[in-house]
Amino acid sequence: MLTSSVDSMMSERLQIPPIKTGSEIPTMTGGTRFVRACLRRPVDRTPVWFLRQAGRYMPEYQVVRRHHSLLEICKQPKLAAEVTITAAEKLDVDAAIIFADLLLPFECMGLDFEFQAGEGPVIHKPVRTADDIARLRTDRASELGYVAEAIARVVAHFKDRLGIIGFCGAPFTLASYMIEGGGSRNYVHTKTLMYRETDAWRRLLDKLVKVLREFARQQVEAGADVIQIFDSWAGALSIEDYREYVLPTTKTLVRDVQAMGVPVIYFGVDTASLLPSMHDTGADVLGLDWRTPLDRAWRGLDHACAVQGNLDPITLFAAPELIRRRVHQILDQAGGRPGHIFNLGHGIVPNTPVENVQQAVKFVREYAAVNRHE
Ligand code: CP3
């Protein structure tokens, strides 16, 4: 049922007739290629995009950043759309992720934060007690409408040429930012609350899901083809803790978003041992970091979902010949099986040479061209 609702949604915006397996596969638009891969359908070639493809490594972004703060860019749909579009066009990728940030929902929940240069995000009054959790608002998600507005602009620009990715944080990763007050090494405050005030922990995750579900809905209604849920720091959890304290609420969010008619990509870092449990959320696609070879990770999932990844982002600092070798190795590991989206294992870092990112896209294309003629 789910698949058929996704099917009708997909064909609504991307206008694609179903393709029979084994028949000649016609050339596709980036949008069709990307969404079909998320659903493990055959594609003409592996779709490619990059985590953090719009960001500080890109001179065009630096120019915009000189005049505007990160939050200003996020909150002005015209600017956010421009940054999104510029990066996707410059890289010639198959999908564009909307320029926004994981922490934006904090504001409408009543938490002030800022991005401090070199420090990452800082939440001024971290959430530490059951009372703090009780005070968090869940009725103001409509204030996040600027992200949906930016998506609508990107959709109007690309039409079906590219897949449009909306995103939000996963309950655990957002809760950890709220509780720690920023990035963390050991997640001591987060895990303490999780273990010792488990009821309050569950209420916090439920509140987050309520806001995130609304936020995702706005993005889907604005035309996002896929929603990516970032659980960037889930790798800090043992399998037992993930399953007991995180999986149930995350599964609810994944299912709720899928019921809106779009596939879900669920992404985390350092997750080799967690992948089978992350798969239990029911996500259509799992993001893989680079620490496990793609074929091993996918086999461990019985190929029962699509996978996205998994080049080490720092490989983009290497000479082109090594980048080519690593890109082709990942494509070899995927083995032409439907359901692979080429990406990095985590985001592009500052100072990455833009031309190397462009080369990586070319290497993905070149591989498809060579293999089609074999
Ligand atoms: O193309 C894109 O992917 C850009 C859109 C985007 C941003 N943040 C803009 C941004 C996305 C998808 C995010 C997600 C995000 N935000 C995550 C999950 C992704 C991941 O890497 O796992 C996380 C953990 C955050 C929270 C966050 N925002 C941090 C930790 C930082 C500081 C990072 C640093 O290196 O300084 C940010 C700031 C941020 N968000 C930047 C950008 C482009 C860089 C800061 C800037 O431009 O001033």
Tab-separated table of C-alpha atoms and ligand atoms in Angstrom:
chain	number	residue	atom	x	y	z
A	1	MET	CA	0.000	0.000	0.000
A	2	LEU	CA	2.803	2.259	0.964
A	3	THR	CA	4.669	1.597	-2.258
A	4	SER	CA	1.632	2.336	-4.339
A	5	SER	CA	1.066	5.668	-2.596
A	6	VAL	CA	4.711	6.520	-3.235
A	7	ASP	CA	4.248	5.426	-6.848
A	8	SER	CA	1.312	7.726	-7.459
A	9	MET	CA	3.028	10.646	-5.713
A	10	MET	CA	6.167	10.104	-7.745
A	11	SER	CA	4.403	9.935	-11.045
A	12	GLU	CA	2.435	13.048	-10.113
A	13	ARG	CA	5.509	15.279	-10.022
A	14	LEU	CA	8.034	13.309	-12.015
A	15	GLN	CA	5.691	11.878	-14.658
A	16	ILE	CA	7.287	8.502	-15.069
A	17	PRO	CA	5.652	5.424	-16.473
A	18	PRO	CA	6.665	2.205	-14.695
A	19	ILE	CA	9.515	0.356	-16.384
A	20	LYS	CA	9.473	-3.417	-16.599
A	21	THR	CA	12.562	-5.125	-15.194
A	22	GLY	CA	14.695	-6.528	-17.970
A	23	SER	CA	13.390	-4.189	-20.658
A	24	GLU	CA	15.607	-1.573	-22.301
A	25	ILE	CA	15.989	1.271	-19.783
A	26	PRO	CA	15.501	4.705	-21.348
A	27	THR	CA	17.565	7.718	-20.298
A	28	MET	CA	16.034	9.327	-17.227
A	29	THR	CA	16.001	12.775	-15.672
A	30	GLY	CA	18.025	13.174	-12.470
A	31	GLY	CA	14.805	13.354	-10.447
A	32	THR	CA	13.401	10.125	-11.811
A	33	ARG	CA	16.748	8.351	-11.525
A	34	PHE	CA	17.163	9.412	-7.893
A	35	VAL	CA	13.642	8.570	-6.686
A	36	ARG	CA	13.592	5.255	-8.550
A	37	ALA	CA	16.902	4.276	-6.902
A	38	CYS	CA	15.434	5.126	-3.478
A	39	LEU	CA	12.651	2.642	-4.280
A	40	ARG	CA	15.104	-0.009	-5.577
A	41	ARG	CA	13.803	0.219	-9.142
A	42	PRO	CA	16.161	-0.224	-12.119
A	43	VAL	CA	17.772	3.016	-13.333
A	44	ASP	CA	19.762	4.026	-16.418
A	45	ARG	CA	22.791	4.833	-14.219
A	46	THR	CA	23.609	5.303	-10.545
A	47	PRO	CA	22.316	8.638	-9.242
A	48	VAL	CA	24.795	10.837	-7.368
A	49	TRP	CA	24.641	13.767	-4.935
A	50	PHE	CA	26.716	14.799	-1.912
A	51	LEU	CA	26.028	15.420	1.750
A	52	ARG	CA	26.764	19.124	2.443
A	53	GLN	CA	27.061	19.819	-1.264
A	54	ALA	CA	26.220	23.488	-0.588
A	55	GLY	CA	28.615	24.858	1.979
A	56	ARG	CA	31.807	26.566	2.941
A	57	TYR	CA	34.060	24.693	0.492
A	58	MET	CA	32.232	26.463	-2.353
A	59	PRO	CA	33.328	30.020	-3.285
A	60	GLU	CA	29.790	31.021	-4.326
A	61	TYR	CA	28.534	30.094	-0.851
A	62	GLN	CA	31.369	32.040	0.791
A	63	VAL	CA	30.287	35.151	-1.111
A	64	VAL	CA	26.706	34.846	0.160
A	65	ARG	CA	28.008	34.098	3.680
A	66	ARG	CA	30.056	37.304	3.685
A	67	HIS	CA	26.813	39.283	3.682
A	68	HIS	CA	24.501	36.976	5.643
A	69	SER	CA	24.664	34.713	8.685
A	70	LEU	CA	23.856	31.023	8.312
A	71	LEU	CA	20.433	31.556	9.912
A	72	GLU	CA	19.677	34.513	7.634
A	73	ILE	CA	20.352	32.350	4.598
A	74	CYS	CA	18.122	29.583	5.968
A	75	LYS	CA	15.284	32.012	6.724
A	76	GLN	CA	15.254	33.869	3.429
A	77	PRO	CA	13.736	31.410	0.937
A	78	LYS	CA	15.183	33.276	-2.024
A	79	LEU	CA	18.721	33.015	-0.653
A	80	ALA	CA	18.325	29.423	0.559
A	81	ALA	CA	16.982	28.412	-2.852
A	82	GLU	CA	19.784	30.232	-4.644
A	83	VAL	CA	22.479	28.510	-2.572
A	84	THR	CA	20.817	25.115	-3.126
A	85	ILE	CA	20.467	25.606	-6.877
A	86	THR	CA	23.957	27.033	-7.428
A	87	ALA	CA	25.641	24.056	-5.740
A	88	ALA	CA	23.545	21.412	-7.520
A	89	GLU	CA	24.111	23.019	-10.928
A	90	LYS	CA	27.802	23.529	-10.416
A	91	LEU	CA	28.280	19.875	-9.454
A	92	ASP	CA	25.843	18.517	-12.060
A	93	VAL	CA	24.341	16.056	-9.567
A	94	ASP	CA	21.015	14.208	-9.720
A	95	ALA	CA	19.516	15.631	-6.528
A	96	ALA	CA	19.499	18.883	-4.572
A	97	ILE	CA	19.234	18.951	-0.778
A	98	ILE	CA	17.523	22.056	0.484
A	99	PHE	CA	19.811	24.509	2.235
A	100	ALA	CA	18.665	24.563	5.867
A	101	ASP	CA	19.944	23.270	9.199
A	102	LEU	CA	19.134	20.451	11.556
A	103	LEU	CA	18.603	22.787	14.496
A	104	LEU	CA	16.008	25.145	12.974
A	105	PRO	CA	13.059	23.452	14.792
A	106	PHE	CA	14.635	24.385	18.158
A	107	GLU	CA	13.508	27.999	17.848
A	108	CYS	CA	9.822	27.167	17.515
A	109	MET	CA	10.161	24.773	20.457
A	110	GLY	CA	11.400	27.677	22.599
A	111	LEU	CA	15.173	27.081	22.570
A	112	ASP	CA	17.597	29.825	21.600
A	113	PHE	CA	20.798	28.862	19.857
A	114	GLU	CA	23.515	30.338	17.712
A	115	PHE	CA	26.285	29.139	15.454
A	116	GLN	CA	29.617	30.304	16.817
A	117	ALA	CA	32.494	30.459	14.364
A	118	GLY	CA	34.692	27.396	14.735
A	119	GLU	CA	32.580	26.052	17.619
A	120	GLY	CA	29.483	24.768	15.877
A	121	PRO	CA	26.039	25.270	17.385
A	122	VAL	CA	25.581	26.492	20.963
A	123	ILE	CA	22.225	26.139	22.738
A	124	HIS	CA	22.045	28.835	25.391
A	125	LYS	CA	19.953	26.997	27.989
A	126	PRO	CA	20.308	23.255	27.441
A	127	VAL	CA	17.414	20.968	28.311
A	128	ARG	CA	18.377	19.021	31.448
A	129	THR	CA	15.260	18.295	33.526
A	130	ALA	CA	11.711	16.982	33.193
A	131	ASP	CA	10.511	20.589	33.742
A	132	ASP	CA	12.663	21.835	30.869
A	133	ILE	CA	11.088	19.163	28.677
A	134	ALA	CA	7.574	20.077	29.818
A	135	ARG	CA	8.197	23.690	28.759
A	136	LEU	CA	9.115	22.799	25.166
A	137	ARG	CA	6.460	23.968	22.688
A	138	THR	CA	5.121	21.722	19.937
A	139	ASP	CA	2.416	23.981	18.492
A	140	ARG	CA	4.508	26.397	16.458
A	141	ALA	CA	5.915	24.240	13.638
A	142	SER	CA	4.164	26.542	11.163
A	143	GLU	CA	6.916	29.088	11.906
A	144	LEU	CA	9.280	26.843	9.945
A	145	GLY	CA	7.377	27.567	6.725
A	146	TYR	CA	10.373	29.389	5.241
A	147	VAL	CA	12.043	26.016	4.511
A	148	ALA	CA	9.001	24.811	2.546
A	149	GLU	CA	8.974	28.132	0.698
A	150	ALA	CA	12.597	27.620	-0.310
A	151	ILE	CA	11.763	24.085	-1.476
A	152	ALA	CA	8.901	25.392	-3.619
A	153	ARG	CA	11.356	27.765	-5.313
A	154	VAL	CA	13.884	24.985	-5.958
A	155	VAL	CA	11.140	22.728	-7.348
A	156	ALA	CA	9.948	25.536	-9.637
A	157	HIS	CA	13.496	25.952	-10.908
A	158	PHE	CA	14.447	22.317	-11.509
A	159	LYS	CA	11.011	20.827	-12.302
A	160	ASP	CA	11.717	17.104	-12.761
A	161	ARG	CA	15.350	17.598	-13.795
A	162	LEU	CA	16.635	16.927	-10.270
A	163	GLY	CA	15.304	15.120	-7.222
A	164	ILE	CA	14.553	17.549	-4.394
A	165	ILE	CA	15.512	16.393	-0.917
A	166	GLY	CA	13.918	17.873	2.186
A	167	PHE	CA	15.362	16.936	5.559
A	168	CYS	CA	15.087	16.995	9.314
A	169	GLY	CA	17.045	15.702	12.280
A	170	ALA	CA	16.201	12.398	13.930
A	171	PRO	CA	14.804	12.480	17.485
A	172	PHE	CA	18.014	11.145	19.133
A	173	THR	CA	20.427	13.482	17.380
A	174	LEU	CA	18.255	16.539	18.029
A	175	ALA	CA	17.651	15.524	21.652
A	176	SER	CA	21.400	15.168	22.134
A	177	TYR	CA	21.984	18.734	20.879
A	178	MET	CA	19.216	20.033	23.149
A	179	ILE	CA	20.559	18.251	26.225
A	180	GLU	CA	24.299	18.686	25.711
A	181	GLY	CA	23.905	22.281	24.535
A	182	GLY	CA	26.066	21.598	21.459
A	183	GLY	CA	28.294	18.906	20.045
A	184	SER	CA	29.504	16.225	22.445
A	185	ARG	CA	32.141	13.558	22.843
A	186	ASN	CA	30.577	11.166	25.329
A	187	TYR	CA	26.904	12.226	25.497
A	188	VAL	CA	27.010	12.007	29.288
A	189	HIS	CA	24.050	14.357	29.923
A	190	THR	CA	21.983	12.784	27.156
A	191	LYS	CA	22.534	9.210	28.272
A	192	THR	CA	22.082	10.099	31.950
A	193	LEU	CA	18.646	11.555	31.212
A	194	MET	CA	17.830	8.620	28.967
A	195	TYR	CA	18.729	6.047	31.673
A	196	ARG	CA	17.571	7.842	34.819
A	197	GLU	CA	14.537	9.806	33.660
A	198	THR	CA	13.269	7.512	31.001
A	199	ASP	CA	9.696	8.810	31.065
A	200	ALA	CA	10.885	12.368	30.539
A	201	TRP	CA	13.235	11.119	27.772
A	202	ARG	CA	10.312	9.493	25.981
A	203	ARG	CA	8.221	12.657	26.336
A	204	LEU	CA	11.080	14.667	24.827
A	205	LEU	CA	11.362	12.323	21.833
A	206	ASP	CA	7.580	12.347	21.355
A	207	LYS	CA	7.569	16.151	21.362
A	208	LEU	CA	10.354	16.202	18.803
A	209	VAL	CA	8.498	13.756	16.566
A	210	LYS	CA	5.382	15.915	16.728
A	211	VAL	CA	7.280	18.968	15.465
A	212	LEU	CA	9.427	17.053	12.953
A	213	ARG	CA	6.401	15.335	11.423
A	214	GLU	CA	4.809	18.749	10.766
A	215	PHE	CA	8.089	20.141	9.457
A	216	ALA	CA	8.458	17.188	7.071
A	217	ARG	CA	4.835	17.537	5.968
A	218	GLN	CA	5.365	21.176	4.995
A	219	GLN	CA	8.402	20.156	2.947
A	220	VAL	CA	6.570	17.311	1.176
A	221	GLU	CA	3.618	19.563	0.403
A	222	ALA	CA	6.033	22.094	-1.090
A	223	GLY	CA	7.313	19.403	-3.474
A	224	ALA	CA	10.173	17.543	-1.767
A	225	ASP	CA	10.524	14.155	-3.491
A	226	VAL	CA	12.339	12.468	-0.622
A	227	ILE	CA	12.943	13.260	3.056
A	228	GLN	CA	16.320	12.508	4.583
A	229	ILE	CA	16.358	12.021	8.360
A	230	PHE	CA	19.785	12.776	9.860
A	231	ASP	CA	20.678	10.700	12.913
A	232	SER	CA	24.256	11.881	12.661
A	233	TRP	CA	25.235	10.896	16.199
A	234	ALA	CA	23.296	7.612	16.579
A	235	GLY	CA	26.655	5.826	16.307
A	236	ALA	CA	27.292	6.834	19.930
A	237	LEU	CA	24.677	4.289	21.049
A	238	SER	CA	25.025	0.586	21.774
A	239	ILE	CA	22.637	-1.683	19.902
A	240	GLU	CA	20.693	-2.334	23.117
A	241	ASP	CA	20.300	1.374	23.946
A	242	TYR	CA	19.376	2.225	20.361
A	243	ARG	CA	16.680	-0.435	20.335
A	244	GLU	CA	15.290	0.416	23.759
A	245	TYR	CA	15.435	4.214	23.834
A	246	VAL	CA	15.534	5.403	20.229
A	247	LEU	CA	14.184	2.912	17.695
A	248	PRO	CA	10.456	3.058	18.597
A	249	THR	CA	10.073	6.849	18.216
A	250	THR	CA	12.326	6.989	15.170
A	251	LYS	CA	10.252	4.275	13.543
A	252	THR	CA	7.112	6.341	14.180
A	253	LEU	CA	8.662	9.345	12.447
A	254	VAL	CA	9.861	7.272	9.463
A	255	ARG	CA	6.434	5.652	9.032
A	256	ASP	CA	4.606	8.971	9.373
A	257	VAL	CA	6.764	10.576	6.696
A	258	GLN	CA	6.372	7.592	4.352
A	259	ALA	CA	2.615	7.859	4.792
A	260	MET	CA	2.930	11.346	3.230
A	261	GLY	CA	3.882	9.533	0.020
A	262	VAL	CA	7.655	9.978	-0.160
A	263	PRO	CA	10.605	7.630	0.419
A	264	VAL	CA	12.766	8.202	3.516
A	265	ILE	CA	16.572	8.136	3.645
A	266	TYR	CA	17.828	7.478	7.176
A	267	PHE	CA	21.425	8.501	7.752
A	268	GLY	CA	23.921	8.110	10.568
A	269	VAL	CA	27.681	7.975	11.077
A	270	ASP	CA	29.730	5.222	12.733
A	271	THR	CA	26.749	2.926	12.437
A	272	ALA	CA	28.232	-0.351	11.148
A	273	SER	CA	26.871	-2.366	14.079
A	274	LEU	CA	23.585	-0.421	14.225
A	275	LEU	CA	22.574	-0.823	10.578
A	276	PRO	CA	20.262	-3.839	11.023
A	277	SER	CA	18.469	-1.992	13.851
A	278	MET	CA	18.282	1.200	11.799
A	279	HIS	CA	16.750	-0.909	9.051
A	280	ASP	CA	14.016	-1.865	11.517
A	281	THR	CA	12.737	1.735	11.292
A	282	GLY	CA	11.417	0.732	7.866
A	283	ALA	CA	13.368	3.481	6.053
A	284	ASP	CA	13.544	3.022	2.270
A	285	VAL	CA	17.239	3.949	2.118
A	286	LEU	CA	20.026	3.736	4.709
A	287	GLY	CA	22.975	6.122	4.517
A	288	LEU	CA	26.301	4.282	4.973
A	289	ASP	CA	29.461	5.814	6.357
A	290	TRP	CA	32.794	4.812	4.818
A	291	ARG	CA	34.055	2.567	7.593
A	292	THR	CA	32.312	-0.550	6.288
A	293	PRO	CA	32.677	-1.603	2.638
A	294	LEU	CA	29.392	-0.998	0.847
A	295	ASP	CA	28.989	-4.606	-0.300
A	296	ARG	CA	29.481	-5.952	3.218
A	297	ALA	CA	27.054	-3.448	4.737
A	298	TRP	CA	24.411	-4.098	2.064
A	299	ARG	CA	24.759	-7.873	2.369
A	300	GLY	CA	24.343	-7.510	6.134
A	301	LEU	CA	20.983	-5.906	5.391
A	302	ASP	CA	20.030	-8.775	3.049
A	303	HIS	CA	19.687	-6.106	0.332
A	304	ALA	CA	16.242	-5.456	1.816
A	305	CYS	CA	16.518	-1.657	1.457
A	306	ALA	CA	18.349	0.807	-0.766
A	307	VAL	CA	21.714	2.207	0.353
A	308	GLN	CA	23.372	5.590	-0.072
A	309	GLY	CA	27.110	6.156	0.146
A	310	ASN	CA	29.871	5.731	0.961
A	311	LEU	CA	33.064	7.496	-0.152
A	312	ASP	CA	35.202	8.878	2.668
A	313	PRO	CA	34.761	12.669	2.229
A	314	ILE	CA	38.482	13.189	2.795
A	315	THR	CA	39.223	11.096	-0.324
A	316	LEU	CA	38.188	14.275	-2.180
A	317	PHE	CA	41.554	15.751	-1.147
A	318	ALA	CA	43.413	12.988	-3.017
A	319	ALA	CA	44.715	13.076	-6.601
A	320	PRO	CA	42.057	12.400	-9.291
A	321	GLU	CA	43.399	8.928	-10.053
A	322	LEU	CA	42.826	7.744	-6.495
A	323	ILE	CA	39.386	9.381	-6.370
A	324	ARG	CA	38.477	7.532	-9.569
A	325	ARG	CA	39.696	4.222	-8.146
A	326	ARG	CA	37.731	4.633	-4.922
A	327	VAL	CA	34.547	5.768	-6.747
A	328	HIS	CA	34.754	2.789	-9.097
A	329	GLN	CA	35.420	0.402	-6.204
A	330	ILE	CA	32.198	1.528	-4.528
A	331	LEU	CA	30.269	1.109	-7.785
A	332	ASP	CA	31.841	-2.346	-8.232
A	333	GLN	CA	30.663	-3.247	-4.752
A	334	ALA	CA	27.130	-2.084	-5.542
A	335	GLY	CA	27.361	-4.439	-8.529
A	336	GLY	CA	24.628	-2.745	-10.575
A	337	ARG	CA	22.001	-3.906	-8.088
A	338	PRO	CA	18.966	-1.575	-8.090
A	339	GLY	CA	18.890	0.673	-5.029
A	340	HIS	CA	22.290	2.349	-4.802
A	341	ILE	CA	22.657	6.124	-4.595
A	342	PHE	CA	26.241	7.301	-4.818
A	343	ASN	CA	27.236	9.731	-2.049
A	344	LEU	CA	29.863	10.363	0.588
A	345	GLY	CA	29.926	8.604	3.934
A	346	HIS	CA	29.502	12.019	5.618
A	347	GLY	CA	29.459	15.676	4.584
A	348	ILE	CA	31.954	17.541	2.404
A	349	VAL	CA	34.371	19.381	4.718
A	350	PRO	CA	35.649	22.977	4.330
A	351	ASN	CA	38.572	23.441	1.901
A	352	THR	CA	37.638	20.433	-0.233
A	353	PRO	CA	38.706	21.278	-3.820
A	354	VAL	CA	35.498	21.906	-5.782
A	355	GLU	CA	37.016	20.464	-8.956
A	356	ASN	CA	37.587	17.151	-7.178
A	357	VAL	CA	33.916	16.989	-6.228
A	358	GLN	CA	33.019	17.658	-9.883
A	359	GLN	CA	35.490	14.953	-10.939
A	360	ALA	CA	33.862	12.464	-8.581
A	361	VAL	CA	30.515	13.064	-10.332
A	362	LYS	CA	32.212	12.479	-13.695
A	363	PHE	CA	33.743	9.237	-12.417
A	364	VAL	CA	30.287	7.967	-11.426
A	365	ARG	CA	28.973	8.787	-14.931
A	366	GLU	CA	32.018	7.400	-16.691
A	367	TYR	CA	31.613	4.080	-14.858
A	368	ALA	CA	28.038	3.767	-16.109
A	369	ALA	CA	29.087	4.553	-19.696
A	370	VAL	CA	31.876	1.955	-19.695
A	371	ASN	CA	29.773	-0.757	-18.079
A	372	ARG	CA	26.808	-0.288	-20.406
A	373	HIS	CA	29.039	-1.227	-23.363
A	374	GLU	CA	30.531	-4.309	-21.760
B	1	CP3	O1	24.183	21.071	1.169
B	1	CP3	C1	23.982	20.875	2.392
B	1	CP3	O2	23.944	19.726	2.857
B	1	CP3	C2	23.849	22.072	3.272
B	1	CP3	C3	22.619	22.106	4.116
B	1	CP3	C4	22.884	21.642	5.537
B	1	CP3	C5	23.443	22.432	6.577
B	1	CP3	N1	23.385	21.715	7.740
B	1	CP3	C6	23.945	23.813	6.461
B	1	CP3	C7	25.059	24.191	7.349
B	1	CP3	C8	22.544	20.405	6.084
B	1	CP3	C9	21.963	19.177	5.385
B	1	CP3	C10	22.853	20.467	7.483
B	1	CP3	C11	22.555	19.374	8.413
B	1	CP3	C12	23.189	19.388	9.735
B	1	CP3	N2	23.329	20.439	10.580
B	1	CP3	C13	23.648	18.248	10.392
B	1	CP3	C14	23.538	16.839	9.871
B	1	CP3	C15	24.494	16.575	8.798
B	1	CP3	C16	25.719	15.886	9.232
B	1	CP3	O3	26.781	16.390	8.855
B	1	CP3	O4	25.639	14.844	9.875
B	1	CP3	C17	24.156	18.639	11.637
B	1	CP3	C18	24.789	17.742	12.652
B	1	CP3	C19	23.929	20.031	11.742
B	1	CP3	C20	24.228	20.908	12.897
B	1	CP3	C21	25.311	21.832	12.512
B	1	CP3	N3	25.146	22.928	11.675
B	1	CP3	C22	26.682	21.789	12.895
B	1	CP3	C23	27.296	20.728	13.783
B	1	CP3	C24	27.309	22.887	12.290
B	1	CP3	C25	28.723	23.343	12.432
B	1	CP3	C26	29.564	22.533	11.507
B	1	CP3	C27	30.864	23.214	11.192
B	1	CP3	O5	31.626	22.554	10.487
B	1	CP3	O6	31.090	24.350	11.592
B	1	CP3	C28	26.340	23.551	11.497
B	1	CP3	C29	26.580	24.748	10.653
B	1	CP3	C30	26.253	24.601	9.205
B	1	CP3	N4	25.075	24.137	8.731
B	1	CP3	C31	27.069	24.991	8.099
B	1	CP3	C32	26.322	24.759	6.946
B	1	CP3	C33	26.718	25.054	5.527
B	1	CP3	C34	28.472	25.573	8.162
B	1	CP3	C35	28.535	26.833	8.900
B	1	CP3	C36	28.403	28.137	8.150
B	1	CP3	O7	28.163	28.270	6.933
B	1	CP3	O8	28.567	29.133	8.866
